[in-house]
Coordinates of C-alpha atoms in Angstrom, one line a residue:
X156 CA 20.3 39.3 -26.9
X157 CA 22.1 41.1 -29.7
X158 CA 24.7 44.2 -29.3
X159 CA 22.6 46.4 -31.0
X160 CA 19.6 46.2 -28.4
X161 CA 21.8 47.8 -26.0
X162 CA 21.6 51.4 -28.1
X163 CA 17.8 51.3 -28.2
X164 CA 18.0 51.8 -24.3
X165 CA 18.3 55.2 -23.4
X166 CA 18.8 54.7 -19.5
X167 CA 21.9 52.8 -20.4
X168 CA 23.5 55.9 -21.4
X169 CA 25.6 53.8 -24.2
X170 CA 27.6 55.6 -27.1
X171 CA 28.5 53.5 -30.0
X172 CA 32.2 54.4 -31.1
X173 CA 32.9 51.5 -33.3
X174 CA 32.0 48.1 -34.5
X175 CA 28.7 49.0 -36.0
X176 CA 29.2 46.3 -38.5
X177 CA 29.5 43.5 -35.6
X178 CA 26.5 44.6 -33.4
X179 CA 24.6 41.4 -34.7
X180 CA 26.6 39.5 -32.5
X181 CA 24.9 37.6 -28.9
X182 CA 25.7 38.6 -25.7
X183 CA 25.5 36.0 -23.6
X184 CA 26.5 37.2 -20.2
X185 CA 28.4 40.8 -18.4
X186 CA 31.7 41.1 -16.7
X187 CA 32.8 44.0 -15.1
X188 CA 36.8 44.4 -14.9
X189 CA 40.0 46.5 -14.5
X190 CA 42.9 43.6 -15.1
X191 CA 44.8 44.1 -17.5
X192 CA 44.5 40.8 -18.7
X193 CA 40.8 39.2 -17.4
X194 CA 41.0 36.5 -20.0
X195 CA 41.1 33.3 -17.2
X196 CA 37.5 34.8 -16.1
X197 CA 36.3 34.8 -20.1
X198 CA 34.2 32.2 -21.2
X199 CA 32.9 34.4 -24.6
X200 CA 30.1 36.2 -25.4
X201 CA 30.4 38.7 -22.7
X202 CA 29.8 42.3 -22.6
X203 CA 33.2 43.5 -20.8
X204 CA 32.7 46.7 -18.4
X205 CA 35.9 48.7 -17.4
X206 CA 36.4 51.8 -15.9
X207 CA 39.8 51.8 -17.7
X208 CA 42.1 51.5 -14.8
X209 CA 44.4 48.9 -16.2
X210 CA 45.4 51.9 -18.6
X211 CA 48.2 53.6 -17.7
X212 CA 49.5 54.9 -21.1
X213 CA 48.9 54.7 -24.9
X214 CA 50.2 51.3 -25.2
X215 CA 48.3 49.4 -22.9
X216 CA 45.3 49.8 -25.1
X217 CA 46.7 47.4 -27.6
X218 CA 47.0 44.4 -25.6
X219 CA 44.0 44.8 -23.7
X220 CA 42.0 45.0 -26.7
X221 CA 43.9 42.0 -28.6
X222 CA 43.0 39.9 -25.0
X223 CA 39.3 40.3 -25.2
X224 CA 39.2 39.4 -28.8
X225 CA 40.9 36.6 -29.0
X226 CA 38.7 35.5 -25.5
X227 CA 35.5 36.2 -28.5
X228 CA 33.8 38.5 -26.2
X229 CA 30.9 40.2 -27.5
X230 CA 31.9 43.7 -27.2
X231 CA 33.7 46.2 -24.6
X232 CA 32.0 49.1 -22.7
X233 CA 34.4 52.0 -21.3
X234 CA 33.2 54.1 -18.8
X235 CA 34.3 58.0 -18.9
X236 CA 34.4 58.8 -15.3
X237 CA 37.8 57.7 -15.1
X238 CA 39.6 60.0 -18.1
X239 CA 36.6 61.8 -19.1
X240 CA 36.3 60.2 -22.2
X241 CA 37.6 56.8 -23.8
X242 CA 41.0 57.5 -25.2
X243 CA 41.5 57.6 -29.2
X244 CA 44.3 54.7 -28.9
X245 CA 41.6 52.4 -27.4
X246 CA 38.9 53.3 -30.5
X247 CA 41.7 52.5 -33.0
X248 CA 42.9 49.4 -31.3
X249 CA 39.3 48.0 -30.6
X250 CA 38.8 48.7 -34.4
X251 CA 42.0 46.9 -35.7
X252 CA 40.8 43.9 -33.6
X253 CA 36.8 44.0 -34.9
X254 CA 35.8 44.8 -31.4
X255 CA 32.7 46.5 -31.0
X256 CA 33.8 49.6 -28.5
X257 CA 30.7 51.8 -26.4
X258 CA 30.9 54.5 -24.1
X259 CA 29.2 54.6 -20.9
X260 CA 27.8 58.1 -19.8
X261 CA 29.2 59.2 -16.7
X262 CA 25.3 59.2 -14.7
X263 CA 25.0 55.7 -15.5
X264 CA 26.3 52.7 -13.2
X265 CA 28.0 49.5 -14.4
X266 CA 25.4 48.0 -11.8
X267 CA 21.9 49.3 -14.0
X268 CA 23.9 47.9 -17.2
X269 CA 24.7 44.8 -15.7
X270 CA 21.1 44.3 -14.3
X271 CA 19.5 44.7 -17.6
X272 CA 21.6 42.1 -19.3
X273 CA 21.6 39.7 -16.9
X274 CA 17.6 40.3 -16.9
X275 CA 17.4 40.1 -20.8
X276 CA 19.8 36.7 -20.9
X277 CA 18.1 34.9 -18.1
X278 CA 15.0 35.3 -19.8
X279 CA 16.5 34.2 -23.1
X280 CA 17.9 31.2 -21.8
X281 CA 14.5 30.3 -20.2
X282 CA 12.9 30.4 -23.0
X283 CA 15.7 28.3 -24.7
X284 CA 15.0 25.7 -21.7
X285 CA 11.2 25.9 -22.3
X286 CA 12.0 24.5 -25.5
X287 CA 13.5 21.9 -24.7
X288 CA 11.0 21.0 -21.5
X289 CA 8.4 20.8 -24.3
X290 CA 10.4 18.4 -26.2
X291 CA 10.7 16.5 -22.9
X292 CA 6.9 16.8 -22.1
X293 CA 6.0 15.1 -25.6
X294 CA 8.7 12.0 -24.6
X295 CA 7.1 11.7 -21.7
X296 CA 3.5 11.8 -22.6
X297 CA 4.4 8.8 -25.0
X298 CA 6.1 6.7 -22.5
X299 CA 8.6 5.8 -19.9
X300 CA 11.5 6.7 -22.6
X301 CA 11.6 10.1 -21.8
X302 CA 13.6 9.9 -18.6
X303 CA 10.8 10.7 -15.7
X304 CA 11.3 13.9 -13.6
X305 CA 14.7 13.2 -12.5
X306 CA 15.8 13.9 -16.5
X307 CA 13.3 17.3 -15.5
X308 CA 15.5 18.1 -12.7
X309 CA 18.8 17.4 -15.0
X310 CA 18.0 20.2 -17.1
X311 CA 17.4 22.7 -14.5
X312 CA 20.6 22.1 -13.0
X313 CA 22.3 22.1 -16.4
X314 CA 20.5 24.7 -18.1
X315 CA 19.8 27.6 -14.8
X316 CA 21.7 26.2 -12.2
X317 CA 18.7 25.3 -10.3
X318 CA 19.1 22.3 -7.6
X319 CA 15.3 21.2 -7.2
X320 CA 13.5 17.7 -6.0
X321 CA 10.2 16.7 -6.3
X322 CA 8.5 15.7 -3.1
X323 CA 5.4 13.9 -2.0
X324 CA 3.3 15.3 0.9
X325 CA 5.4 13.9 3.8
X326 CA 8.4 15.0 2.5
X327 CA 9.8 11.7 0.7
X328 CA 11.8 12.5 -2.0
X329 CA 10.1 11.0 -5.4
X330 CA 12.7 12.2 -7.5
X331 CA 16.0 14.2 -7.6
X332 CA 18.4 15.0 -10.4
X333 CA 20.6 12.3 -11.7
X334 CA 23.6 13.4 -12.1
X335 CA 26.5 11.9 -10.4
X336 CA 27.4 15.0 -8.4
X337 CA 23.1 15.9 -7.9
X338 CA 22.7 16.3 -4.2
X339 CA 20.9 14.8 -1.5
X340 CA 18.2 16.7 0.3
X341 CA 18.2 15.7 4.0
X342 CA 15.5 14.0 5.4
X343 CA 14.8 16.7 8.3
X344 CA 15.2 19.5 5.2
X345 CA 12.2 17.6 3.2
X346 CA 9.8 17.4 5.7
X347 CA 10.4 20.6 6.8
X348 CA 9.6 22.0 3.4
X349 CA 6.8 19.4 2.8
X350 CA 5.3 20.5 6.3
X351 CA 5.4 24.4 5.0
X352 CA 4.1 23.6 1.9
X353 CA 1.1 21.8 3.3
X354 CA 0.5 24.6 6.0
X355 CA 0.5 27.5 2.5
X356 CA -1.5 25.4 0.6
X357 CA -4.5 25.1 2.9
X358 CA -5.3 28.3 3.2
X359 CA -5.4 28.9 -0.3
X360 CA -2.2 31.0 -0.9
X361 CA -0.8 30.7 -4.4
X362 CA 2.8 29.3 -5.0
X363 CA 5.7 29.5 -5.1
X364 CA 5.6 29.6 -1.1
X365 CA 9.0 30.8 0.0
X366 CA 11.2 29.2 2.8
X367 CA 14.2 29.4 4.7
X368 CA 15.9 26.5 6.2
X369 CA 18.9 26.3 8.1
X370 CA 20.2 29.7 6.4
X371 CA 19.1 28.4 2.7
X372 CA 16.4 29.9 0.8
X373 CA 13.8 27.4 -1.0
X374 CA 10.9 27.8 -4.0
X375 CA 8.0 25.5 -3.3
X376 CA 5.8 24.9 -6.5
X377 CA 2.9 22.9 -6.1
X378 CA 2.5 19.8 -8.5
X379 CA -1.0 19.0 -9.2
X380 CA -2.1 16.0 -10.7
X381 CA -5.7 16.0 -12.8
X382 CA -7.5 15.4 -10.3
X383 CA -6.0 17.9 -7.8
X384 CA -8.1 21.2 -7.0
X385 CA -6.1 24.0 -7.2
X386 CA -5.7 26.3 -4.3
X387 CA -8.2 28.9 -5.2
X388 CA -11.0 26.4 -4.5
X389 CA -10.7 26.8 -1.1
X390 CA -10.0 30.4 -0.8
X391 CA -12.9 31.7 0.9
X392 CA -14.7 27.8 0.7
X393 CA -17.2 27.2 3.5
X394 CA -18.4 23.8 4.3
X395 CA -17.8 20.4 2.7
X396 CA -16.2 22.2 -0.3
X397 CA -13.6 23.8 1.8
X398 CA -12.8 20.6 3.7
X399 CA -12.5 18.5 0.4
X400 CA -10.2 20.9 -1.0
X401 CA -8.1 21.2 1.6
X402 CA -8.4 17.3 1.6
X403 CA -6.9 16.8 -1.8
X404 CA -3.5 19.1 -0.7
X405 CA -3.0 16.4 1.1
X406 CA -2.1 13.9 -1.7
X407 CA -0.2 16.1 -4.0
X408 CA 3.6 16.4 -5.0
X409 CA 5.5 19.4 -4.7
X410 CA 8.6 21.0 -6.3
X411 CA 11.4 22.3 -4.1
X412 CA 14.0 24.7 -5.9
X413 CA 16.9 25.9 -3.8
X414 CA 16.6 29.5 -4.6
X415 CA 14.2 32.4 -3.8
X416 CA 11.7 33.3 -6.6
X417 CA 10.7 36.5 -5.0
X418 CA 12.6 38.6 -7.7
X419 CA 12.3 36.0 -10.5
X420 CA 10.8 37.1 -14.0
X421 CA 7.7 36.0 -15.0
X422 CA 9.6 34.2 -17.7
X423 CA 11.1 31.8 -15.5
X424 CA 8.2 31.4 -12.9
X425 CA 6.2 30.4 -16.1
X426 CA 9.0 28.2 -17.1
X427 CA 8.6 26.1 -13.8
X428 CA 5.0 25.9 -13.6
X429 CA 5.4 24.6 -17.0
X430 CA 7.6 22.1 -15.5
X431 CA 5.6 21.4 -12.5
X432 CA 2.9 20.7 -15.3
X433 CA 5.2 18.3 -16.9
X434 CA 5.9 16.4 -13.9
X435 CA 2.4 16.3 -12.9
X436 CA 1.8 14.2 -16.1
X437 CA 4.4 11.5 -14.9
X438 CA 2.2 11.6 -11.5
X439 CA -0.7 10.8 -13.1
X440 CA 0.9 8.2 -15.0
X441 CA 2.3 6.6 -12.0
X442 CA -1.2 6.7 -10.2
X443 CA -2.6 5.2 -12.9
X444 CA -0.2 2.3 -13.1
X445 CA -1.2 1.5 -8.8
X446 CA -5.0 0.9 -10.3
X447 CA -4.6 -2.7 -10.8
X448 CA -2.8 -3.1 -6.9
X449 CA -5.7 -1.0 -5.9
X450 CA -8.7 -3.0 -7.5
X451 CA -6.7 -6.3 -6.3
X452 CA -6.9 -4.9 -2.5
X453 CA -10.5 -3.6 -3.3
X454 CA -11.9 -7.3 -4.4
X455 CA -10.1 -8.6 -1.5
X456 CA -11.6 -6.3 1.0
X457 CA -14.8 -6.7 -0.5
X458 CA -14.7 -10.7 -0.1
X459 CA -13.1 -10.2 3.7
X460 CA -15.9 -7.9 4.6
X461 CA -18.8 -9.9 2.7
X462 CA -17.7 -13.3 4.9
X463 CA -16.8 -15.1 1.6
X464 CA -15.1 -18.7 2.4
X465 CA -11.3 -18.9 3.1
X466 CA -10.9 -20.7 0.0
X467 CA -12.1 -17.9 -2.3
X468 CA -10.2 -14.9 -0.6
X469 CA -7.0 -17.2 -0.9
X470 CA -7.5 -17.6 -4.5
X471 CA -7.4 -13.9 -4.6
X472 CA -4.1 -13.7 -2.8
X473 CA -2.7 -16.1 -4.8
X474 CA -3.5 -13.4 -7.7
X475 CA -2.3 -10.3 -5.6
X476 CA 0.7 -11.8 -4.4
X477 CA 2.7 -12.0 -7.7
X478 CA 1.6 -8.3 -8.6
X479 CA 2.8 -7.4 -5.2
X480 CA 6.2 -9.4 -4.6
X481 CA 7.5 -9.7 -8.3
X482 CA 9.6 -12.7 -8.3
X483 CA 9.2 -13.4 -4.6
X484 CA 6.4 -16.3 -4.7
X485 CA 3.5 -16.1 -2.6
X486 CA 3.3 -13.8 0.7
X487 CA 3.4 -16.1 3.6
X488 CA 2.2 -13.3 6.2
X489 CA -0.2 -10.7 5.3
X490 CA -0.7 -7.3 7.9
X491 CA -3.7 -5.1 7.7
X492 CA -3.4 -1.0 8.5
X493 CA -6.5 1.2 8.7
X494 CA -6.6 4.8 8.2
X495 CA -9.3 7.3 8.8
X496 CA -9.0 10.8 7.9
X497 CA -11.9 13.1 9.3
X498 CA -12.4 16.6 8.8
X499 CA -14.5 19.0 10.8
X500 CA -17.5 18.8 8.4
X501 CA -18.7 15.1 8.7
X502 CA -19.9 15.4 5.2
X503 CA -17.2 14.9 3.6
X504 CA -15.5 11.4 2.6
X505 CA -12.0 11.2 3.2
X506 CA -11.7 7.6 2.3
X507 CA -10.3 8.4 -1.1
X508 CA -7.5 10.9 0.3
X509 CA -7.0 8.5 3.0
X510 CA -6.2 6.0 0.2
X511 CA -3.4 7.8 -1.1
X512 CA -2.1 9.5 2.7
X513 CA -1.7 5.8 3.3
X514 CA -0.1 4.7 0.6
X515 CA 2.8 7.8 1.4
X516 CA 2.7 6.4 4.8
X517 CA 3.6 2.8 4.2
X518 CA 6.5 4.0 1.7
X519 CA 9.9 3.7 3.6
X520 CA 11.5 7.2 3.7
X521 CA 14.5 7.1 1.1
X522 CA 12.7 4.6 -1.1
X523 CA 11.4 7.2 -4.0
X524 CA 8.2 6.2 -5.6
X525 CA 9.2 2.6 -6.9
X526 CA 8.7 2.0 -3.1
X527 CA 4.7 1.7 -3.9
X528 CA 4.7 -1.2 -5.8
X529 CA 4.4 -3.6 -3.0
X530 CA 1.7 -2.0 -1.5
X531 CA -2.2 -2.0 -1.7
X532 CA -4.7 0.1 -0.7
X533 CA -8.4 0.3 -0.8
X534 CA -11.0 2.2 0.5
X535 CA -14.3 2.2 1.6
X536 CA -16.6 4.3 3.3
X537 CA -14.7 6.9 5.2
X538 CA -11.4 4.8 5.6
X539 CA -8.8 3.4 3.9
X540 CA -7.6 -0.5 4.3
X541 CA -3.7 -1.5 3.2
X542 CA -3.0 -4.9 2.8
X543 CA 0.4 -5.1 3.3
X544 CA 2.8 -8.6 2.2
X545 CA 5.5 -9.7 4.2
X546 CA 7.9 -11.7 2.2
X547 CA 9.9 -14.4 4.0
X548 CA 13.4 -14.3 4.7
X549 CA 15.6 -17.1 4.7
X550 CA 17.1 -19.4 7.2
X551 CA 19.4 -22.2 7.6
X552 CA 17.0 -24.5 6.2
X553 CA 14.1 -23.8 8.5
X554 CA 10.5 -22.5 7.1
X555 CA 11.0 -18.9 5.9
X556 CA 10.2 -16.4 8.5
X557 CA 8.2 -13.0 7.7
X558 CA 9.7 -9.5 7.8
X559 CA 9.3 -7.6 11.0
X560 CA 5.9 -6.3 11.4
X561 CA 5.1 -3.1 10.9
X562 CA 4.9 -1.1 14.2
X563 CA 2.5 1.9 14.6
X564 CA 4.4 4.5 16.1
X565 CA 7.5 3.6 13.5
X566 CA 5.1 4.5 10.9
X567 CA 4.2 7.9 11.5
X568 CA 7.6 8.6 12.9
X569 CA 9.1 10.4 10.1
X570 CA 5.6 11.9 8.4
X571 CA 3.7 13.0 11.8
X572 CA 5.5 16.9 11.4
X573 CA 4.3 17.4 7.5
X574 CA 0.8 15.7 7.8
X575 CA 0.1 17.5 11.3
X576 CA 0.6 20.7 9.2
X577 CA -1.8 19.9 6.5
X578 CA -4.7 18.8 8.6
X579 CA -4.3 22.1 10.9
X580 CA -6.9 22.4 13.1
X581 CA -10.4 20.9 11.8
X582 CA -8.2 17.6 10.4
X583 CA -7.5 14.4 11.7
X584 CA -5.4 11.0 10.6
X585 CA -5.7 7.8 12.5
X586 CA -4.2 4.8 12.1
X587 CA -4.7 1.1 13.2
X588 CA -2.2 -2.1 12.6
X589 CA -2.8 -5.7 12.6
X590 CA -0.9 -8.3 13.8
X591 CA 0.5 -10.3 10.8
X592 CA -1.5 -13.3 9.5
X593 CA -0.4 -16.3 7.7
X594 CA -3.8 -17.4 6.0
X595 CA -6.7 -16.2 4.4
X596 CA -8.7 -17.4 7.0
X597 CA -6.8 -15.0 9.4
X598 CA -7.5 -12.0 7.5
X599 CA -11.1 -10.8 8.8
X600 CA -9.9 -11.2 12.2
X601 CA -6.7 -8.8 11.3
X602 CA -9.2 -6.1 9.5
X603 CA -11.3 -6.2 12.6
X604 CA -8.2 -6.0 14.8
X605 CA -6.4 -2.8 12.8
X606 CA -9.9 -1.3 12.9
X607 CA -10.2 -2.1 17.0
X608 CA -6.9 0.1 16.9
X609 CA -7.9 2.9 14.9
X610 CA -10.4 3.4 17.1
X611 CA -8.1 3.6 20.2
X612 CA -6.1 5.7 18.1
X613 CA -8.9 8.0 17.7
X614 CA -9.8 8.4 21.1
X615 CA -6.0 9.8 21.7
X616 CA -5.1 13.9 21.4
X617 CA -3.4 14.8 18.3
X618 CA -3.6 15.4 14.7
X619 CA -2.0 12.0 13.7
X620 CA -2.5 9.4 15.8
X621 CA -1.6 5.4 15.7
X622 CA -2.2 2.5 17.8
X623 CA -1.5 -1.0 17.2
X624 CA -2.3 -4.5 18.1
X625 CA -0.2 -4.8 21.1
X626 CA -2.6 -2.6 23.0
X627 CA -5.7 -4.7 22.4
X628 CA -4.8 -7.2 25.2
X629 CA -4.5 -4.5 27.8
X630 CA -6.5 -2.0 29.4
X631 CA -6.0 0.6 27.0
X632 CA -8.3 -0.9 24.7
X633 CA -11.0 -0.3 27.6
X634 CA -10.0 3.0 28.8
X635 CA -10.8 5.3 25.7
X636 CA -14.3 3.8 25.2
X637 CA -14.8 5.1 28.9
X638 CA -17.5 8.0 29.1
X639 CA -16.0 11.4 30.3
X640 CA -18.5 11.5 33.2
X641 CA -18.0 7.8 34.6
X642 CA -14.4 9.3 34.6
X643 CA -14.2 11.7 36.2
X644 CA -16.5 10.3 38.9
X645 CA -14.3 7.2 39.0
X646 CA -10.8 9.4 39.3
X647 CA -12.5 12.1 41.4
X648 CA -13.8 9.2 44.3
X649 CA -10.1 7.8 44.4
X650 CA -7.8 10.3 43.9
X651 CA -9.2 14.0 45.2
X652 CA -8.8 13.5 48.9
X653 CA -5.5 13.0 48.1
X654 CA -4.9 16.0 46.0
X655 CA -6.4 18.0 48.4
X656 CA -4.2 16.6 51.0
X657 CA -1.2 17.0 49.1
X658 CA -2.4 20.8 48.1
X659 CA -3.1 21.5 52.2
X660 CA 0.3 20.0 53.1
X661 CA 2.6 20.3 50.5
X662 CA 2.9 16.5 50.4
X663 CA 3.5 14.1 48.0
X664 CA 1.1 11.3 48.2
X665 CA 0.2 10.6 44.3
X666 CA 4.1 10.6 43.6
X667 CA 3.8 7.9 46.3
X668 CA 1.1 6.0 45.1
X669 CA 2.0 5.9 41.6
X670 CA 5.9 4.7 42.4
X671 CA 4.0 2.2 44.7
X672 CA 2.1 0.8 41.8
X673 CA 4.9 0.8 39.8
X674 CA 7.0 -1.1 42.0
X675 CA 4.6 -4.0 42.3
X676 CA 3.9 -2.8 46.3
X677 CA 7.3 -3.8 46.8
X678 CA 8.5 -1.4 49.8
X679 CA 11.7 -1.7 49.3
X680 CA 12.1 -1.2 45.9
X681 CA 9.5 1.7 46.2
X682 CA 11.6 3.4 49.4
X683 CA 14.7 3.3 47.1
X684 CA 13.2 4.7 43.9
X685 CA 11.4 7.4 46.3
X686 CA 14.9 7.7 48.7
X687 CA 12.9 7.2 51.7
X688 CA 13.4 5.1 54.7
X689 CA 10.8 2.0 54.8
X690 CA 9.2 3.7 57.8
X691 CA 8.5 7.1 56.1
X692 CA 7.2 5.1 53.0
X693 CA 4.3 3.2 55.2
X694 CA 3.3 6.1 57.0
X695 CA 2.2 7.7 53.5
X696 CA 0.6 4.7 52.6
X697 CA -1.3 4.3 55.1
X698 CA -2.4 7.7 54.9
X699 CA -3.6 7.3 51.4
X700 CA -5.4 4.0 52.8
X701 CA -7.1 6.1 55.6
X702 CA -8.2 8.9 53.4
X703 CA -9.4 6.3 50.4
X704 CA -10.6 4.0 52.7
X705 CA -9.0 1.4 50.3
X706 CA -6.5 -1.1 51.3
X707 CA -3.3 -1.5 48.8
X708 CA -2.3 -5.1 50.1
X709 CA -5.6 -6.0 48.4
X710 CA -5.3 -6.8 44.5
X711 CA -8.6 -5.3 43.7
X712 CA -7.7 -1.8 45.3
X713 CA -4.5 -1.5 43.7
X714 CA -6.3 -2.0 40.4
X715 CA -8.6 0.6 41.3
X716 CA -6.0 2.8 41.9
X717 CA -4.1 1.7 38.9
X718 CA -7.2 2.6 36.6
X719 CA -7.7 6.0 38.2
X720 CA -4.5 7.1 37.8
X721 CA -4.5 6.0 33.8
X722 CA -7.5 8.0 33.3
X723 CA -6.7 11.1 35.2

């Protein structure tokens, strides 16, 4: 802004006392001081506000004016409250040093002038940055030479002093400022921000969403790709359209800014929305780059489901391996992960969104967006299927061993919170993980294994659940598929007499039964675990057998009790 613009605002109470020829100077900031020598705090271009408390006599005006002029300030505004008027010696000193001088009426607070100047300067700086961002947009849309989202975040830091990060829906840091002093966003904080963003976005509330984490304020701006429906579409939506709109929220990025945008001027908000559009261009470009991997996974999946010959599947894998594992040759082992995204409205096809979510789940936290390079995910029906290569690890002249297998629960460890917030009351994400296989012949079995594991996960409570192949070789596989009425009848017949006895006599037959089975029927171990004498334990077990008509020395009866406890 120009100095002369201050005179146009009657509410600022400024009167020009000298320096009319210098009113085209640019004001870059504002500073209030009553120091005799404030030069160490001046950078040039400021409007200096002073109450004249530094002036003891007329001789003080000359050095004060000289110091301000040498520091390159834009002008000086002196308050009338201290002396009743601006002294002539200060007017003369400012005239000698060509320093514009204003008087400030006693009815106007310095805070009013400061707020006006800061608002104007901030808006103009935002406009300057917007021009820079626009140039950067043209670079990025023409290819990767523009530097990616990190370069845009650098601009926010250097020009607006804003620290910002681009996050995925699971809280993974997609991009941060590239400067050497750029701060890292702690993983728990990123997960919390992603959860808050998803919870707000699924309700249709417009961004930015303001959140406080550990005393620090953040503003969250949605980054929507070309295929993402804006939140407005979810407002008042019902049925399939509403569920579809909420589902798309799970596949978008967000821009997290360390600031409270609640009192930002419109210019700055428009600038940040422009930045999100710029980042969205990069998101679409990266999404398009994953098309090849997705197509390869789709081709392999179709061959496996169609029962194609292993040699044909192996040929496709040889094509896929260099793309998924550049420079590492063929992958000796593969693992299959199946994900299902279900909504209250069964007519919604969650396969495409499940594809995006599964890609995110399979990326290690902190891996950046490049971590997606090894992941190929297809979707069919309402599920997504990932083909995950496990490259060989070198080992002392032996045949290369594969990387450790993916574990079902570890996949969800860092993403359960954000995804649960996005799924809310009517959505569920379930995952199944197969064992690793080393050839095309094993892929069909791995796919079926992962699907069975996902069914086990779907039978569990919770919004985000997973199961692995290890659970398919135990009773855990069977229990979820027992009808509810059969469960209730079976457990009631065995356990209700014990529960009733415990309630009447304040006994502990049920805990005793659990401890006895966990101790593999060992009297000594069980008695020690319960801190009982062995004779007391024998009495309790005898009472259990009497009430139920079962014999705990028989394997069949032990197994029945074990299953009843697991199903209860």
